[in-house]
Short mmCIF file of C-alpha atoms in Angstrom, two decimals:
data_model
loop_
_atom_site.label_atom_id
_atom_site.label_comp_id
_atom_site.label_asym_id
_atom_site.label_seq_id
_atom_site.Cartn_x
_atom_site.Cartn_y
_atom_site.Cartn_z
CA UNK A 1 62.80 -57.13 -31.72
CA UNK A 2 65.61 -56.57 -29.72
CA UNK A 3 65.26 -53.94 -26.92
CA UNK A 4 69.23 -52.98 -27.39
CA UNK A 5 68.87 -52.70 -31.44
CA UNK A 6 65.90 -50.62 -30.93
CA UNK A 7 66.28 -47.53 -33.18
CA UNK A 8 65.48 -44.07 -31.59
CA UNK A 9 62.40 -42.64 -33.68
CA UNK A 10 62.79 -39.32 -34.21
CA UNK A 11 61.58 -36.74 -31.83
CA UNK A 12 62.23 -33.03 -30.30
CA UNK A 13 63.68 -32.27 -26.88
CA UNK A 14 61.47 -30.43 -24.89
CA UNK A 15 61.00 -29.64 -21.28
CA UNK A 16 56.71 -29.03 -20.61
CA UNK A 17 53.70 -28.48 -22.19
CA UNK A 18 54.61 -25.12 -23.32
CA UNK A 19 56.85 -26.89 -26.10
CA UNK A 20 53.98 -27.78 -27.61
CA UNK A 21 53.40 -24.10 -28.37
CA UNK A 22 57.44 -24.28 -29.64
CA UNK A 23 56.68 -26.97 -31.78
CA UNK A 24 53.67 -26.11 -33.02
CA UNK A 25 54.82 -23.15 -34.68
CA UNK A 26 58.03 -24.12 -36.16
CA UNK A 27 56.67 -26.28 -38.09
CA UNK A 28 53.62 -26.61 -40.00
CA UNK A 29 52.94 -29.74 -39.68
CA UNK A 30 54.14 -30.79 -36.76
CA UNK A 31 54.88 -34.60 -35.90
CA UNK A 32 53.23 -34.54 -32.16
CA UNK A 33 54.07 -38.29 -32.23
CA UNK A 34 57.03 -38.44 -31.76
CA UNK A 35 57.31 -34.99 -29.48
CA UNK A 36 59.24 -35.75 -25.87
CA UNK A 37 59.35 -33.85 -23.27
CA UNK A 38 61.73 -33.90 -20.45
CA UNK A 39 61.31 -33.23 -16.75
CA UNK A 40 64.98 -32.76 -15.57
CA UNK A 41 65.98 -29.74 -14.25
CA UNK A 42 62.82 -28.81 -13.07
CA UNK A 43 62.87 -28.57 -9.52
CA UNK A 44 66.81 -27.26 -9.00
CA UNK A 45 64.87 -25.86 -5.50
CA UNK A 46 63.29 -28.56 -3.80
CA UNK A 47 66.56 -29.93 -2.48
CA UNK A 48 64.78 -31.92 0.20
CA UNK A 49 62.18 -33.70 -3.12
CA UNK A 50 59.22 -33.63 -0.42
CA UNK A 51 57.12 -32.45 -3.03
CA UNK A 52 56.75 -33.20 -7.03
CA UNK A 53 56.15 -31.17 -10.07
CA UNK A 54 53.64 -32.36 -12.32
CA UNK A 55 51.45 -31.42 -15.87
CA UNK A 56 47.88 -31.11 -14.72
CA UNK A 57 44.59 -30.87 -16.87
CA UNK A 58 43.22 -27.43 -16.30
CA UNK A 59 39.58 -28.06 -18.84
CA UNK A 60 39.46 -29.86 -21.55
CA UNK A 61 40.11 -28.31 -25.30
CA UNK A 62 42.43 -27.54 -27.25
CA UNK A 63 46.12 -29.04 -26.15
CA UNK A 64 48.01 -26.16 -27.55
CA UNK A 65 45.91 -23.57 -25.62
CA UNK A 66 47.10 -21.26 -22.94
CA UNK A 67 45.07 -22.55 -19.88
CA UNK A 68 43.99 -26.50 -20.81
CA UNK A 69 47.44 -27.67 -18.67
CA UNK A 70 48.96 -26.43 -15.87
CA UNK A 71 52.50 -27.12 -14.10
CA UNK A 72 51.68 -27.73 -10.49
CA UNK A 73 53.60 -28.54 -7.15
CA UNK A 74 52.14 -31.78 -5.52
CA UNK A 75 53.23 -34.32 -2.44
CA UNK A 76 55.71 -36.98 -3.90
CA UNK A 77 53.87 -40.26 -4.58
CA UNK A 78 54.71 -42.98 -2.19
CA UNK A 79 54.54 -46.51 -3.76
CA UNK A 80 52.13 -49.08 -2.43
CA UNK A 81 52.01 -52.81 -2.32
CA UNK A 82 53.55 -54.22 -5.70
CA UNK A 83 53.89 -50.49 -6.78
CA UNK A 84 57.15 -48.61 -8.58
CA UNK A 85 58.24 -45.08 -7.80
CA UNK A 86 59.93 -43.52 -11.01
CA UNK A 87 61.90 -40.27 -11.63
CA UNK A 88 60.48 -39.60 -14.77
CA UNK A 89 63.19 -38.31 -16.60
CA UNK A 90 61.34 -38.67 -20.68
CA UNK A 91 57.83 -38.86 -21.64
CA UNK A 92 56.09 -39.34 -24.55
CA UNK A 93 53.23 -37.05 -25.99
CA UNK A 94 51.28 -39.34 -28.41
CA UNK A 95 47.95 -38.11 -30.48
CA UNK A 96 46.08 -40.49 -27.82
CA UNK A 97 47.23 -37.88 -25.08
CA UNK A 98 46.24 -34.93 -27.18
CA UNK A 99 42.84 -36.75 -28.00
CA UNK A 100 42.14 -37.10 -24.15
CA UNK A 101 42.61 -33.72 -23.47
CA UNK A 102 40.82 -32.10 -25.93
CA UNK A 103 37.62 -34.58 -25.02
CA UNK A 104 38.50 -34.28 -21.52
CA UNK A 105 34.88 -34.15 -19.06
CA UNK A 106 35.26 -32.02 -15.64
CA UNK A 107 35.47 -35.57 -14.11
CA UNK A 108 38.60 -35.79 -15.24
CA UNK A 109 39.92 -31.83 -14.28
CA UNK A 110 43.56 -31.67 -12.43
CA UNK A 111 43.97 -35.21 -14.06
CA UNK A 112 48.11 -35.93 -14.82
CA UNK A 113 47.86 -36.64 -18.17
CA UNK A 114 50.63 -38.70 -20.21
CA UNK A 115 50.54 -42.67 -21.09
CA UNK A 116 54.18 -43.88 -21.06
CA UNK A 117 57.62 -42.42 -20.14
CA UNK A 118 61.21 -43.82 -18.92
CA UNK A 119 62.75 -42.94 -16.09
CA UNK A 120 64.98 -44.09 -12.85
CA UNK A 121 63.77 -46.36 -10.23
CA UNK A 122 63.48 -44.34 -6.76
CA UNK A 123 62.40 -47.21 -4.59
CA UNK A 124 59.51 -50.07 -4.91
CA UNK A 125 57.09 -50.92 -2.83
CA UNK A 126 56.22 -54.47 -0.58
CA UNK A 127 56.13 -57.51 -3.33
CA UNK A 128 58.18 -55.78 -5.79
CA UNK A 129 60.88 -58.55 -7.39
CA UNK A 130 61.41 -57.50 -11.30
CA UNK A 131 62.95 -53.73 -10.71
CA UNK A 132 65.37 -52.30 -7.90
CA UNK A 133 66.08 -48.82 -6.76
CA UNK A 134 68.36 -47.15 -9.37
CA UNK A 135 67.23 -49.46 -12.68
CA UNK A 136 66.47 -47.09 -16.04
CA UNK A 137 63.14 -48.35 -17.14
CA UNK A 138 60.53 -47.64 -19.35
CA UNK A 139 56.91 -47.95 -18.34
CA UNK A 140 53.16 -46.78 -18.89
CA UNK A 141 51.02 -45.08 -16.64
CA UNK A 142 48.00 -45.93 -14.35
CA UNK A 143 44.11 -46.12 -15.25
CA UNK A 144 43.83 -42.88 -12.96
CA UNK A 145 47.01 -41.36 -13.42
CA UNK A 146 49.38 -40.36 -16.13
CA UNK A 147 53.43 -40.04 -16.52
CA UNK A 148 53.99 -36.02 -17.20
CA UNK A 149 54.81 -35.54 -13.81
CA UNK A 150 58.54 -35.39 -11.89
CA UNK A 151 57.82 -38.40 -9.98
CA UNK A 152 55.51 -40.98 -11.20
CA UNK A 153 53.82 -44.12 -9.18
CA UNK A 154 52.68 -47.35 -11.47
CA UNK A 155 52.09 -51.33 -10.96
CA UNK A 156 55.07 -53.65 -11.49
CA UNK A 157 53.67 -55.05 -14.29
CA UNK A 158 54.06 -51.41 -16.14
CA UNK A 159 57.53 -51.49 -15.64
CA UNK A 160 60.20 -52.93 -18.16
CA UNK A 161 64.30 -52.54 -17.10
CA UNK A 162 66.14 -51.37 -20.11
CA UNK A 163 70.03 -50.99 -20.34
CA UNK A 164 71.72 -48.89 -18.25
CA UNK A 165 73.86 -48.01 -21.79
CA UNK A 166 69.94 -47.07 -23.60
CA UNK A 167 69.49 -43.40 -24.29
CA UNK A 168 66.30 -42.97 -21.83
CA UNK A 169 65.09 -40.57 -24.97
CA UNK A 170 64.81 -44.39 -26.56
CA UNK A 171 63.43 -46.09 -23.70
CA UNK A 172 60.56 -43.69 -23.59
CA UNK A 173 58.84 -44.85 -27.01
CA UNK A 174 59.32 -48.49 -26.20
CA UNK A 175 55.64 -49.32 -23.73
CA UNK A 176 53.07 -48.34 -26.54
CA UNK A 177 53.49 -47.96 -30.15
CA UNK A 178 56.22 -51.43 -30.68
CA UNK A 179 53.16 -53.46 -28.75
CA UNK A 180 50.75 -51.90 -30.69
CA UNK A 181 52.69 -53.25 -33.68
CA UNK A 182 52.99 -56.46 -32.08
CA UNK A 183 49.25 -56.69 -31.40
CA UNK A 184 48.61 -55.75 -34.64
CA UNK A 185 50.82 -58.44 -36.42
CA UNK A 186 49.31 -61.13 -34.04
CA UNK A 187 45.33 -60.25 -34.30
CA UNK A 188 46.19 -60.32 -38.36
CA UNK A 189 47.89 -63.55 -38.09
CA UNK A 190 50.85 -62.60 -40.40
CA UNK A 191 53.56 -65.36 -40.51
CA UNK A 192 57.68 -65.32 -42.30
CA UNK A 193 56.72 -64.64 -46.18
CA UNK A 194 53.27 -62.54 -46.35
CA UNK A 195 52.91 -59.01 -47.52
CA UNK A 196 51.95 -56.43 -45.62
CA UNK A 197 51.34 -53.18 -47.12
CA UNK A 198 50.69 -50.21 -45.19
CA UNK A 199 49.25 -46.55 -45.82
CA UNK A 200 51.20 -43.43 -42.78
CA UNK A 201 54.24 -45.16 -42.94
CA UNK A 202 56.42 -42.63 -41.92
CA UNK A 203 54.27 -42.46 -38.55
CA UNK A 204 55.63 -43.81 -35.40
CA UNK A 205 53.74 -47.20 -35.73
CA UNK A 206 54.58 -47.12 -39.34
CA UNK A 207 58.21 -47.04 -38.74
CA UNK A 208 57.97 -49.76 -36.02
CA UNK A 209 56.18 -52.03 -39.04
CA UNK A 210 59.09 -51.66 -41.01
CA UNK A 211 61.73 -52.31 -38.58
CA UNK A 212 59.66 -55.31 -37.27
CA UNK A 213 58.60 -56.65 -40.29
#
């Protein structure tokens, strides 16, 4: 698969949690897969971006529920050794994300939730050689942090540069579901002429299949 061929899965612009309350009642059955939500605009005040705005597990339960999530003000990350900073400018919300919350211990309380996103490089840490300040990328979070936040911290190795001409909406789907794919394909050992058939197809791994395939 090429990265710049890949086709944009559908999804719905949103901006936090709360349009996860939008989405869930306009439609009945609402495809949480492929939801996005977006973090520009959100701090128009902090001019001096000393500080970063971030989703925050409240209790575990029920992901649409006033209270589980909270939008909270927190000190910018600062990137370590072999370490990305990332404006976060799209992240995913997959049913993995709404699973963890809703089974969520109070271990995990004021957690950043959130598993991959795409964003712009703000500046690397010591060690850092594959991405440079200013790069779009797309990338997946750490073991003890997630993406919904304004400015995200990961390893190097979580980091992929996209295009600078790839809708970052795009780029944003591209760390998970296409590997999972990928994974799949090679722990079934398909090869060029077998047939794979498929039930959820319309689902975001489903799609990815078909494209692949």
């Amino acid at each position: 698969m090429s990265i710049t061929g890949y086709k944009m899965l559908p999804s719905f612009a949103g901006r936090t949690v709360r349009a996860i309350n939008i989405f869930h009642k306009q439609h009945s059955s609402p495809r949480l897969f492929t939801h996005i939500t977006t973090f520009d605009g959100f701090c128009t005040y902090n001019t001096r971006k000393m500080s970063s705005l971030a989703l925050q597990l409240v209790s575990g339960g029920d992901p649409l529920a006033d209270g589980t999530m909270k939008l909270a003000k927190m000190e910018k990350p600062t990137p370590g050794n072999g370490q990305v900073l990332i404006k976060t400018r799209f992240a995913n919300i997959n049913p993995s994300d709404l699973n963890a919350i809703s089974n969520a211990s109070k271990s995990l309380q004021a957690m950043i939730k959130g598993a991959e996103a795409s964003g712009i490089v703000e500046s690397v840490g010591s060690g850092v050689t594959r991405v440079k300040a200013g790069q779009h990328v797309a990338f997946s979070k750490l073991p003890e942090s997630g993406v919904w936040c304004e400015y995200a911290v990961t390893n190097e190795e979580f980091v992929n540069a996209v295009p600078d001409d790839m809708a970052l909406e795009k780029a944003a789907q591209l760390p998970i579901n296409p590997m999972t794919v990928i994974c799949m394909f090679e722990e079934l050992g398909l090869k060029s002429g077998d047939t794979l058939v498929q039930t959820a197809a319309n689902s975001a791994v489903g799609i990815i299949v078909i494209q692949i395939a």
